[in-house]
XYZ file of C-alpha atoms in Angstrom:
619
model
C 0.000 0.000 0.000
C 1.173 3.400 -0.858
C 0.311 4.972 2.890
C 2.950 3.666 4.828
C 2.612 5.975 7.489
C -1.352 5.127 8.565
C -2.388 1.889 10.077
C -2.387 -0.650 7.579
C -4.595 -4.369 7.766
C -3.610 -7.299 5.846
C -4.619 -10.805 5.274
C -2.153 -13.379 6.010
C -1.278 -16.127 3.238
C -3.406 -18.368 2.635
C -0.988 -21.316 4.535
C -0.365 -19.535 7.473
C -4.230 -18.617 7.885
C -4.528 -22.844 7.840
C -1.701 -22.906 10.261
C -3.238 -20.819 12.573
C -6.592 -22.276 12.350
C -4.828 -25.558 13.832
C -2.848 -24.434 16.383
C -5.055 -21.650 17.721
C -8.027 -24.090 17.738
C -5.930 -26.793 19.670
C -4.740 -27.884 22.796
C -1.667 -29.679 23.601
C 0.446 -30.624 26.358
C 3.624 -29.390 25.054
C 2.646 -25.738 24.529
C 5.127 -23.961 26.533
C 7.552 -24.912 23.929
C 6.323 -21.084 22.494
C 8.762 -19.899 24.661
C 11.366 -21.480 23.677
C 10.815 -20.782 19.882
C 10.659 -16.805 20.931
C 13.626 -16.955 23.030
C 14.965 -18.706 19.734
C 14.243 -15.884 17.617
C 15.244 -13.341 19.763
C 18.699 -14.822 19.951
C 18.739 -15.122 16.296
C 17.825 -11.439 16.403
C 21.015 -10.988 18.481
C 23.509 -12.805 16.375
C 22.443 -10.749 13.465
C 23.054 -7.865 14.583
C 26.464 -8.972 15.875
C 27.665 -9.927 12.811
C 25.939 -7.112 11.045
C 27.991 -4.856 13.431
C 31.352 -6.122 12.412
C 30.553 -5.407 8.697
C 28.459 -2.773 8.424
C 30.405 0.810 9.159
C 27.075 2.539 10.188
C 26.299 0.295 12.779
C 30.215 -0.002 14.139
C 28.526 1.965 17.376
C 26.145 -0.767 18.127
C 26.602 -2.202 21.953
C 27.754 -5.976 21.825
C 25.468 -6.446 25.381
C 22.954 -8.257 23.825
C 20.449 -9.830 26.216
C 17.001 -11.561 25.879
C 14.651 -9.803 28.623
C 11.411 -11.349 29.896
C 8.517 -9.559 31.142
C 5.028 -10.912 33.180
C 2.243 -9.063 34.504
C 0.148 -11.341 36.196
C -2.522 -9.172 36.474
C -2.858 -8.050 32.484
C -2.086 -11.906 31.919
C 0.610 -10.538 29.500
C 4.227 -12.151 28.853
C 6.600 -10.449 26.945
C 10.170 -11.760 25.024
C 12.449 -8.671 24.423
C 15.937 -8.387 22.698
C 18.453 -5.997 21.622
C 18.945 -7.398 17.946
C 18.455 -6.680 14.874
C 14.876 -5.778 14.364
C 12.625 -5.396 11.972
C 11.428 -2.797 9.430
C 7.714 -2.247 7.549
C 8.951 -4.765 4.751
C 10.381 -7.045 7.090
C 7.129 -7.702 8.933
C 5.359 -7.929 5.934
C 7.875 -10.630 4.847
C 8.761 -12.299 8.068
C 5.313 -12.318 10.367
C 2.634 -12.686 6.884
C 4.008 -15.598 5.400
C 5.870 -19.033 5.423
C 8.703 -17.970 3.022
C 9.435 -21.644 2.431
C 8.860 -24.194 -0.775
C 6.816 -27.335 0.468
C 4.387 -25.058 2.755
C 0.958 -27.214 1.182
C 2.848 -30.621 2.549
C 3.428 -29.102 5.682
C 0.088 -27.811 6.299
C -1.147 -31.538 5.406
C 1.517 -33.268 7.584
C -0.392 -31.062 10.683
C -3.944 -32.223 9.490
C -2.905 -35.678 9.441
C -0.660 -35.511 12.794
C -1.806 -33.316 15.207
C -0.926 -35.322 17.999
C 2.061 -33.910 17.011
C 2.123 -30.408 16.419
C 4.165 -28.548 18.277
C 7.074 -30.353 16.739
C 5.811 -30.221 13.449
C 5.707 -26.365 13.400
C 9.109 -26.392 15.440
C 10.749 -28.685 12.739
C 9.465 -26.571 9.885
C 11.064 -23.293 11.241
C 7.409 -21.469 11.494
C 7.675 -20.932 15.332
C 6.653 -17.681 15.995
C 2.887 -18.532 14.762
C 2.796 -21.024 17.792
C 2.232 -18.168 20.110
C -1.102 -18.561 19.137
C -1.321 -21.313 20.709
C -1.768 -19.702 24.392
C -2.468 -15.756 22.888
C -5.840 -14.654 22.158
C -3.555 -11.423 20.596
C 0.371 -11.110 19.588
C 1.733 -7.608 19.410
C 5.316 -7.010 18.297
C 6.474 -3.730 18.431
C 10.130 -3.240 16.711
C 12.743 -0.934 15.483
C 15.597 -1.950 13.129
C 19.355 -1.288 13.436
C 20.151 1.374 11.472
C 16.859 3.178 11.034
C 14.606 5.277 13.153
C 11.009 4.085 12.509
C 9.737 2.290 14.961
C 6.248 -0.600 14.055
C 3.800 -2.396 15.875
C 2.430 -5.595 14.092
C -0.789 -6.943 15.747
C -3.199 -10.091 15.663
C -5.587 -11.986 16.977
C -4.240 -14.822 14.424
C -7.950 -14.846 12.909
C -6.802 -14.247 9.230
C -5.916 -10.512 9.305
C -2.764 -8.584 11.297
C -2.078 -5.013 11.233
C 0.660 -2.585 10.882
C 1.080 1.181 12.252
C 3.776 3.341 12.973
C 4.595 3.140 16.655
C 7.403 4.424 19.202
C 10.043 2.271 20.505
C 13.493 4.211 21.648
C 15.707 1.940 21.356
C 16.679 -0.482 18.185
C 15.200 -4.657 19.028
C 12.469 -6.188 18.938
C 9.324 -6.926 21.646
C 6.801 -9.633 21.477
C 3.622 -9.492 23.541
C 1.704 -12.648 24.143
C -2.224 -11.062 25.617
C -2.910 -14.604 26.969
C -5.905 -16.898 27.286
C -7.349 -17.893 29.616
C -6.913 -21.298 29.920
C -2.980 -20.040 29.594
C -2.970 -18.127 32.831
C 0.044 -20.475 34.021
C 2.362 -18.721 31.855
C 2.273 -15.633 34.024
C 3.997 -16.960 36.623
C 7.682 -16.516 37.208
C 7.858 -20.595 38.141
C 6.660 -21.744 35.339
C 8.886 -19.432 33.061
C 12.252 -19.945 34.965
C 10.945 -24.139 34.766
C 10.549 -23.833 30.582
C 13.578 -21.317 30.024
C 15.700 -23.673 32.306
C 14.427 -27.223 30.034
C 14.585 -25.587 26.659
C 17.016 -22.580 26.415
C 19.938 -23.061 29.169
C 22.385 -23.269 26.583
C 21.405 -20.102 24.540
C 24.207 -18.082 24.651
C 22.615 -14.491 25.143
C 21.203 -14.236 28.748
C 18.062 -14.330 29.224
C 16.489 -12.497 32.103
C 13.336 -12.153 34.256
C 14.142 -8.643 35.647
C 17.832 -9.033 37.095
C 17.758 -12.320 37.821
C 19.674 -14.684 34.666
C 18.188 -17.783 34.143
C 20.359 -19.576 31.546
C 23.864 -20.126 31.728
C 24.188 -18.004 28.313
C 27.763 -20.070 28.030
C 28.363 -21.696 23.913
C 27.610 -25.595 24.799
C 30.351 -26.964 22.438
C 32.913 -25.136 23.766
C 32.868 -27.405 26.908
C 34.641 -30.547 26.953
C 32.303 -33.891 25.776
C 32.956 -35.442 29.200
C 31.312 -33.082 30.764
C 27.947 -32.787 28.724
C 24.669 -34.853 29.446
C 22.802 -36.600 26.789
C 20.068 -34.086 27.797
C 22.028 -31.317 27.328
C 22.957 -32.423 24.056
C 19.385 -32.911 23.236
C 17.915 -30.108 24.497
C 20.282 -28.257 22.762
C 19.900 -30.258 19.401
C 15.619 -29.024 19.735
C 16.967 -25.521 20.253
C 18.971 -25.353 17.054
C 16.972 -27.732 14.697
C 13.593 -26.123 16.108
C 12.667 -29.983 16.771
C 11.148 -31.958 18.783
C 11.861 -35.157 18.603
C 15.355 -37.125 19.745
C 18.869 -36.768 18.056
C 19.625 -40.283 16.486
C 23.679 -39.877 16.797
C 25.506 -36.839 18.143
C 29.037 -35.587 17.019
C 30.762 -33.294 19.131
C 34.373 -32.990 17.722
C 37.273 -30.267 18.260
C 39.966 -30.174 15.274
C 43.514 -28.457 16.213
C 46.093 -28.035 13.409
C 45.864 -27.028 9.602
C 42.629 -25.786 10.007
C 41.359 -25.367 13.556
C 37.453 -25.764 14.284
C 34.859 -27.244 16.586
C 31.595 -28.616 15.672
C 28.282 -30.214 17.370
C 26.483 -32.047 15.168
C 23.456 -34.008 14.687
C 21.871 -36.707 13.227
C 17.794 -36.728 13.936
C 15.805 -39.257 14.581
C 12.503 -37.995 12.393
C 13.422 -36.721 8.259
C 12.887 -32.888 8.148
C 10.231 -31.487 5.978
C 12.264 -29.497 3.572
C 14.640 -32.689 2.865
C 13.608 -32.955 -0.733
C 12.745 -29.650 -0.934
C 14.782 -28.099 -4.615
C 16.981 -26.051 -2.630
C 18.284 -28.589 -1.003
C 19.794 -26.081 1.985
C 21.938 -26.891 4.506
C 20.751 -26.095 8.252
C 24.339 -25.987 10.118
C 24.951 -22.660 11.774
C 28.102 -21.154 11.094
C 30.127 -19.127 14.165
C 33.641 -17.582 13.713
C 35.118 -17.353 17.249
C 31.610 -17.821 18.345
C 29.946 -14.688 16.424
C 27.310 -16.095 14.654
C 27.584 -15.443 10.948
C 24.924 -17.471 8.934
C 22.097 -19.987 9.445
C 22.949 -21.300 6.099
C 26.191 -21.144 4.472
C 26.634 -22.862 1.155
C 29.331 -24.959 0.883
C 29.809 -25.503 4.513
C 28.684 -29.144 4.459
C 27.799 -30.991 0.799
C 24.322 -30.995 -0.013
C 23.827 -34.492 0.415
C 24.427 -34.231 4.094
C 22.019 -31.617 4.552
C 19.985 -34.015 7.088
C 22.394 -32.621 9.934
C 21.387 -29.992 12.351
C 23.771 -28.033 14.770
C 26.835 -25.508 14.296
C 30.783 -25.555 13.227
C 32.805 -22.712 14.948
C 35.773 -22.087 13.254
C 38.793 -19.929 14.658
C 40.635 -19.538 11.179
C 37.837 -17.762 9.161
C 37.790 -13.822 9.321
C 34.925 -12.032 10.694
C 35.284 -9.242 8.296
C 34.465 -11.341 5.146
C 31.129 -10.905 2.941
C 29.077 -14.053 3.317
C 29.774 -14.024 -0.476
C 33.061 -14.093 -0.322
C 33.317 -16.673 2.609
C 32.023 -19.566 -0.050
C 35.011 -19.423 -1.923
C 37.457 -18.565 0.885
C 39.945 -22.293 0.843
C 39.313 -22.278 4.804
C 35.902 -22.910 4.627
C 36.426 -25.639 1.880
C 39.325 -27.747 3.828
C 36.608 -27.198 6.997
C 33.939 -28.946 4.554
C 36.075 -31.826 3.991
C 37.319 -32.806 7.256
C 33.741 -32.674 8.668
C 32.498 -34.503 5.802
C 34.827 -37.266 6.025
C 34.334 -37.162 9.793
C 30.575 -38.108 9.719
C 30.756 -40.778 6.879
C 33.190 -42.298 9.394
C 30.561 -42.122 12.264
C 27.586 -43.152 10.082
C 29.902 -46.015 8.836
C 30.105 -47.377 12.668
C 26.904 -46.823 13.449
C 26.329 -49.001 10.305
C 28.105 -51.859 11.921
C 28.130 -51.587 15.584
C 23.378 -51.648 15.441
C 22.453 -52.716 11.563
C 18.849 -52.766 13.202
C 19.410 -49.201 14.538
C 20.381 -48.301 11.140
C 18.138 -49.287 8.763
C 15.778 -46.643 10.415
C 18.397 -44.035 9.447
C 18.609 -45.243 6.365
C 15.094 -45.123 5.182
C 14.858 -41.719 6.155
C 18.131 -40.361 4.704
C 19.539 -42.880 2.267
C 17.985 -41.324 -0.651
C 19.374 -38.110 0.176
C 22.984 -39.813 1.025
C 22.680 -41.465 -2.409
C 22.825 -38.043 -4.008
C 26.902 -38.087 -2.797
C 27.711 -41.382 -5.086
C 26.262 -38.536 -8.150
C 28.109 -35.433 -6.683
C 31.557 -35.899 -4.581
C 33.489 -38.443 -6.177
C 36.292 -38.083 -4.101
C 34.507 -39.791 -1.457
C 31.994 -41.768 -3.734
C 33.503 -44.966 -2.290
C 33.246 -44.024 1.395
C 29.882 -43.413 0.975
C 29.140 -46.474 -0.902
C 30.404 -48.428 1.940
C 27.435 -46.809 4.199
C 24.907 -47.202 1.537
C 22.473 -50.283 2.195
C 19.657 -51.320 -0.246
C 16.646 -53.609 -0.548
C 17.070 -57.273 -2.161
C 15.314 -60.706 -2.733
C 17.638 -62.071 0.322
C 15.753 -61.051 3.283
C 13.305 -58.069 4.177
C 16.491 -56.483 5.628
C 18.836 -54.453 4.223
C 22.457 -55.153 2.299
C 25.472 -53.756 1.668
C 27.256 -54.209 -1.905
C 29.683 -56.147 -0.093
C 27.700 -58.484 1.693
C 25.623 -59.150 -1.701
C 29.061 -60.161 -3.500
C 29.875 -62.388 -0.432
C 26.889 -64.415 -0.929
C 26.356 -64.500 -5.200
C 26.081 -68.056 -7.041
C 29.067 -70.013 -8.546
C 29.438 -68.959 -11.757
C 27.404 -65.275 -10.606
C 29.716 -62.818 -12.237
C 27.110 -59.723 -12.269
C 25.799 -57.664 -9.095
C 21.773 -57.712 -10.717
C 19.283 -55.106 -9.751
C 16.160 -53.700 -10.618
C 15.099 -49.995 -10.552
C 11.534 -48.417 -10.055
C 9.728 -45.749 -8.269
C 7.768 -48.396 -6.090
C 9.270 -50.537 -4.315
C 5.841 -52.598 -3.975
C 5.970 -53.148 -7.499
C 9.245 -53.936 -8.209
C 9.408 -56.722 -5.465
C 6.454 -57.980 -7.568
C 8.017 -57.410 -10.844
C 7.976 -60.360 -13.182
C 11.296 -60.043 -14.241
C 12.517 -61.643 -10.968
C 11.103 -64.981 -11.482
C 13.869 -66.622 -13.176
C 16.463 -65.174 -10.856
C 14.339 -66.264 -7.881
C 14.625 -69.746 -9.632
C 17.939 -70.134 -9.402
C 18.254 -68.246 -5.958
C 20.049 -65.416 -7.323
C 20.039 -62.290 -5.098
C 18.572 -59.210 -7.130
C 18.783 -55.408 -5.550
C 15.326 -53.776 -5.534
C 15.828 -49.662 -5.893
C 13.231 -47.327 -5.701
C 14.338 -44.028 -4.872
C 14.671 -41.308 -7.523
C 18.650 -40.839 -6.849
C 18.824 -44.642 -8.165
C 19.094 -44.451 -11.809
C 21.570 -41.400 -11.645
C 24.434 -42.466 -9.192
C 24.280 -46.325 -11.575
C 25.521 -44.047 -14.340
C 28.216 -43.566 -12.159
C 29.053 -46.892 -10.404
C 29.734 -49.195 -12.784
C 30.992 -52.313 -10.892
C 32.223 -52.964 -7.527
C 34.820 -55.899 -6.079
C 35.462 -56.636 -9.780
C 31.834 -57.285 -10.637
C 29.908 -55.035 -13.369
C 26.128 -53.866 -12.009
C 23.559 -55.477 -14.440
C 19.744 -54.249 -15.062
C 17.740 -57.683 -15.406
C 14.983 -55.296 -17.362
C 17.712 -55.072 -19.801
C 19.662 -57.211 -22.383
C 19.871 -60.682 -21.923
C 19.159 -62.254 -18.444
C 22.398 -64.122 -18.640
C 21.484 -67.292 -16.155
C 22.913 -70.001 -18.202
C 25.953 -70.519 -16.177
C 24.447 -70.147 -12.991
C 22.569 -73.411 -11.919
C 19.941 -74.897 -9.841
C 18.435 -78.262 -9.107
C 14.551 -76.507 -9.567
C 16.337 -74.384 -12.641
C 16.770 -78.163 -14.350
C 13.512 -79.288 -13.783
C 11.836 -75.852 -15.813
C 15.054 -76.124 -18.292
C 13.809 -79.965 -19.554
C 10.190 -78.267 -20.349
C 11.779 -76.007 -22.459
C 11.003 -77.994 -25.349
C 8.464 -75.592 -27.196
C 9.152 -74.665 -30.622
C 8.153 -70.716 -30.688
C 9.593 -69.441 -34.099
C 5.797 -69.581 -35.745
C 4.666 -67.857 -33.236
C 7.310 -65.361 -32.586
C 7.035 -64.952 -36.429
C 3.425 -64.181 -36.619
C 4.016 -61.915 -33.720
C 6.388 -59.629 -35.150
C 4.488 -59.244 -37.998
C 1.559 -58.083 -36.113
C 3.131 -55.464 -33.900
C 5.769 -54.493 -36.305
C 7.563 -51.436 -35.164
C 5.647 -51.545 -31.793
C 8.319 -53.514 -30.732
C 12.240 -53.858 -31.460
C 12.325 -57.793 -31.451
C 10.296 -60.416 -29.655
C 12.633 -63.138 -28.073
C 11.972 -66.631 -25.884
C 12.861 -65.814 -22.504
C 14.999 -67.112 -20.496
C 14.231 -65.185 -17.032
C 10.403 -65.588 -17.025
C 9.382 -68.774 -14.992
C 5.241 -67.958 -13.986
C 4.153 -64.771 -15.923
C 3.360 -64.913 -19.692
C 5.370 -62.288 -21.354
C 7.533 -59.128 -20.175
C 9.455 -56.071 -21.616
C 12.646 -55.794 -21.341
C 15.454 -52.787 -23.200
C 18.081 -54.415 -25.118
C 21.662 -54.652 -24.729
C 23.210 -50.845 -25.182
C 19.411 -49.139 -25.201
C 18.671 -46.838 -21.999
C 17.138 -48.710 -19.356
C 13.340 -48.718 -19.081
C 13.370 -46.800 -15.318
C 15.539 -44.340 -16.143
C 13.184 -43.786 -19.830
C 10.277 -43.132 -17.665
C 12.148 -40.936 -15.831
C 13.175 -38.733 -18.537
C 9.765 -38.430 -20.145
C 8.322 -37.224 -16.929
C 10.596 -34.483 -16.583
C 10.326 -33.880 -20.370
C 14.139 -34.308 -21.215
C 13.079 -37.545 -23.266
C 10.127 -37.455 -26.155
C 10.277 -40.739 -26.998
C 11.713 -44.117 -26.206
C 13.376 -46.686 -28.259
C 10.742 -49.742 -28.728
C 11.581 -52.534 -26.089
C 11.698 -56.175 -26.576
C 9.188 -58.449 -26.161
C 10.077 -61.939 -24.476
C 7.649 -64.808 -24.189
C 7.880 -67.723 -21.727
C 7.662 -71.058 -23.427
C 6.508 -72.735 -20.337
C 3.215 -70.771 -19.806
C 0.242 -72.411 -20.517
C -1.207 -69.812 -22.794
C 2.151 -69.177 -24.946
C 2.611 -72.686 -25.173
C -1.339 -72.878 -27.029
C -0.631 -69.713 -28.727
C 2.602 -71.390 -30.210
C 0.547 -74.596 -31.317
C -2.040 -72.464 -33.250
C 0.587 -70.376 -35.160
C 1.682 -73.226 -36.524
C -2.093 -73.907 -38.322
C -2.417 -73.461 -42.164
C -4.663 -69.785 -41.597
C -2.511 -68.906 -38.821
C -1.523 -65.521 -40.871
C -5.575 -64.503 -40.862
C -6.066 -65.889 -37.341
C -7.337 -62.892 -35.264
C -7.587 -64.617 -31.955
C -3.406 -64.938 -32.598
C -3.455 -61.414 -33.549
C -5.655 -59.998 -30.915
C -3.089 -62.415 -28.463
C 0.029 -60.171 -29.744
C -1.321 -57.061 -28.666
C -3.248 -57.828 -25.384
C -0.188 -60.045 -24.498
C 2.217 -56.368 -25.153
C -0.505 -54.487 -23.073
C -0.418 -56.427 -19.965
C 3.363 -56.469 -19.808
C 3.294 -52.267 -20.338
C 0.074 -52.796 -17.185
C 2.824 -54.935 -14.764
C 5.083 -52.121 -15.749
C 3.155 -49.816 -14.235
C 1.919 -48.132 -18.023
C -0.927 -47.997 -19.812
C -2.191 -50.108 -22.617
C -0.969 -48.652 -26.220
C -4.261 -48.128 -27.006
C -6.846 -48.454 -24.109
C -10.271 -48.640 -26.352
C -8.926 -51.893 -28.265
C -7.816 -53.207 -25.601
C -11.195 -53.505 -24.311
C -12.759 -54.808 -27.355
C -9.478 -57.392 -28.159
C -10.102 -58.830 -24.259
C -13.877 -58.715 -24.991
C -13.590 -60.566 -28.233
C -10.679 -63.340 -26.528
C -13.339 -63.708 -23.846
C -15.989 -64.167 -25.753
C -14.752 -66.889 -27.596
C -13.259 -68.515 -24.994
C -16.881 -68.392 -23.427
């Protein structure tokens, strides 16, 4: 609005008005962790202004006695979370208290309708705490007044789909936010209750924060204290401070570096995947400190995107504090930082790998697809990270590692086999595991996006090449099986009418039609031949429209099936080449191997009236 000097009223976003419609409508046991995600802010607040101080000549007068200050009134049922930061301006309220500035905001509101057991962490996790004042505040005002400028604002709501904005007077540069409580939230106007929440959730913020003159946090940095002498609970409580979470870490690393490059960090691993995890970004939530002076919530290039799962901070003592956060990306410090934590927490993930596999396979399915990523992108550690890497397989319902799979393959197995999809359901059930299953040769089953890409990579491992069994030729010959034998002496069907009236049928449809040598119960399948792209990583293209069209796959028919084995009988009559029951067989027999594959019939309307016409005659 052009008036910026009247009292303004806006909507919220649409998202946040759904937010607050949840958490203002709901009651939960866990609601004092507002507090903590104020305090949060406010030290945020703090650390900006900090660093914003060392680079910024107009604010070189700015006092470095930055302190979080509490404020009850009983009596108003008021509680109020001041600080001496940064602050905010008319545009950054707008921006900062209107919206979720985040991609993935419609899954998040979702996630909260289907979990609200569970909401408190959920908005936590997502980074959206402020709006959980509203949990306990019939009204939020925040009056503030940035560094550096002289207007003063006060932003009010009731949280009921509008706030407001007005000029207001504040004297001194920070930020205030006043929670007018409800009633059933009485108990958070009382000094107990405050020092109790400020004590479990914010001891180790390291800005005091007072209730008059009395300091209730030790306002010391946690990971400059020795290991020994920090609790698992101060470790987690910490951990829900930084990642805004609320669950448990899964691992914790707390390591100090001295030489080259001297640096601490405190990081962790958590238990529950983070919203944002896939999100395109694909930002990295470590804090950076230099000397402990905060300098960015997000520094690119701190930590490779593909461990972006980790929460905490890295303090470094050899980075400058007067460096652009521009310029600190390409600074050489920062990079040999990046690779000695890097190669630090592959090591930890790879003992946590073997000391609890159980344990692991949790972590796994919620970050493996992400770690996956790091086979594609650093392949200076590609095989550190395959050693960590576990996958589905036809073994057990566990999980494997590449070297336990070559451990266990066949005599005369000289190919690690997989098959890629984007279901794992389906793939298990794929029909292009039957012959392998025959024989008892262990196939991987990958499902996850990153799957296709990092196999363009990763070639072979321990001297054995890794072989799509939807592609080329399925290769089992040399590998046998007492059960294998049995099928093998059936094998006796002559197909070459058939495969000849076939081909003439579908023509160009397909690239070849072949007797298969991997199908043992279903009918027919598809498979790409040798040198052709394989069919998962075709479908993937076309999705993302870097693919028009795909080469024409091969058809392979299983000579023991009942209904190839009549179909091969009938080619073989005098009218076989005006049959149309052998005809009509071609195509519905192409269309239900494109319908196992999870695609749709060539041509949906004749398929109907080609099954019709088969089952009416077989009727």
């Amino acid at each position: 609005m052009s008036n910026a000097k009247a009292k303004e009223t806006f909507s919220f976003q649409t998202e946040v008005g759904q937010l607050l419609d949840i958490v203002a409508g709901s009651l939960y046991s866990n609601r004092e962790v507002f507090l903590r995600e104020l305090v949060s802010n406010a030290s945020d607040a703090c650390d900006k202004l900090r660093y914003a101080a060392l680079t910024d000549p107009a604010l070189a007068e700015v006092s470095d006695d930055f302190a979080i200050m509490l404020d009850i009134d009983a009596k108003a049922k008021t509680i109020s979370v001041s600080d001496n930061g940064i602050g905010m301006n008319h545009a950054d309220l707008l921006e900062t208290l209107g919206t979720i500035a985040k991609s993935g905001t419609g899954a998040f509101i979702e996630a909260l309708k289907a979990k609200e057991q569970d909401t408190v962490g959920l908005i936590g996790q997502f980074g959206v705490g402020f709006y959980s004042a509203f949990m306990v505040a019939k009204r939020v005002d925040v009056l503030t007044r940035k560094a550096g400028e002289q207007e003063s604002w006060l932003w009010s709501s009731d949280g009921k789909g509008e706030f407001s904005v007005e000029p207001a007077q504040r004297d001194a540069i920070g930020t205030s936010v006043t929670l007018h409580l409800k009633k059933e939230a009485k108990e958070f106007a009382e000094e107990a209750r405050i020092r109790h929440i400020i004590k479990t959730y914010s001891e180790h913020i390291s800005f005091p924060v007072k209730l008059g003159d009395e300091t209730l946090n030790s306002a010391a940095a946690i990971w400059t204290r020795p290991a020994k002498d920090i609790t698992k609970e101060q470790y987690t409580e910490f951990y829900r401070l930084t990642a805004h979470a609320y669950d448990e870490p899964w691992h914790v690393m707390h390591n100090r570096v001295e030489g080259t490059v001297n640096h601490t960090s405190l990081l962790f691993i958590p238990t529950a995947a983070p919203f944002d995890l896939f999100d395109a970004e694909r930002k990295s939530h470590i804090k950076l400190f230099v000397n402990r002076v905060f300098i960015s919530e997000a520094t690119k290039d701190l930590l490779p995107t593909y461990l972006r799962f980790l929460r905490g901070i890295v303090d470094s003592q050899d980075l400058s504090l007067n460096v652009s956060r521009e310029m600190l990306q390409t600074d050489p410090t920062l990079a040999k930082i990046k690779t000695s934590i890097t190669k630090k927490v592959l090591s930890e993930i790879k003992k946590k790998a073997k000391k609890d596999p159980e344990d692991y396979a949790a972590f796994w399915t919620n970050f493996g697809a992400v770690l996956k990523e790091g086979l594609v992108e650093d392949p200076a550690l590609r095989d550190r990270i395959l050693e960590v890497c576990r996958f589905v397989s036809t073994h057990e319902n566990g999980l494997t590692s590449l070297s336990d799979y070559v451990a266990r393959c066949k005599d005369g197995q000289d190919a690690i086999y997989y098959i890629s999809g984007e279901d794992a359901a389906k793939v298990a059930q794929s029909p292009h595991l039957e012959g392998f299953k025959a024989k008892g040769v262990e196939v991987l089953l990958l499902s996850d996006h990153v799957d296709e890409f990092w196999l363009q990579h990763i070639t072979e491992f321990e001297g054995k090449p890794l072989k799509s069994i939807t592609r080329g030729s399925a290769d089992l010959d040399q590998i046998s099986s007492e059960e294998q034998k049995k099928d093998d002496n059936n094998d006796t069907v002559d197909l070459d009418a058939l495969i000849a009236s076939f081909k003439l049928e579908l023509g160009d449809t397909v690239k070849d039609i072949r007797r298969s040598k991997r199908l043992t119960d279903s009918p027919v399948c598809l498979i790409a031949d040798e040198g052709d792209m394989d069919v998962n990583l075709e479908r993937i293209l076309k999705r993302h429209g870097q693919l028009q069209n795909g080469m024409p796959r091969v058809l392979e028919l299983n000579p023991n099936h009942q209904v190839i084995a009549k179909l091969a009988e009938r080619s073989k009559n005098a009218d076989a080449g005006s049959d149309e029951l052998l005809k009509d067989a071609a195509h519905l027999l192409l269309d239900q191997a494109r319908i196992v594959e999870g695609e749709d019939p060539t041509n949906p309307a004749e398929f109907v009236r080609r099954l019709g016409s088969v089952m009416a005659k077989a009727l």
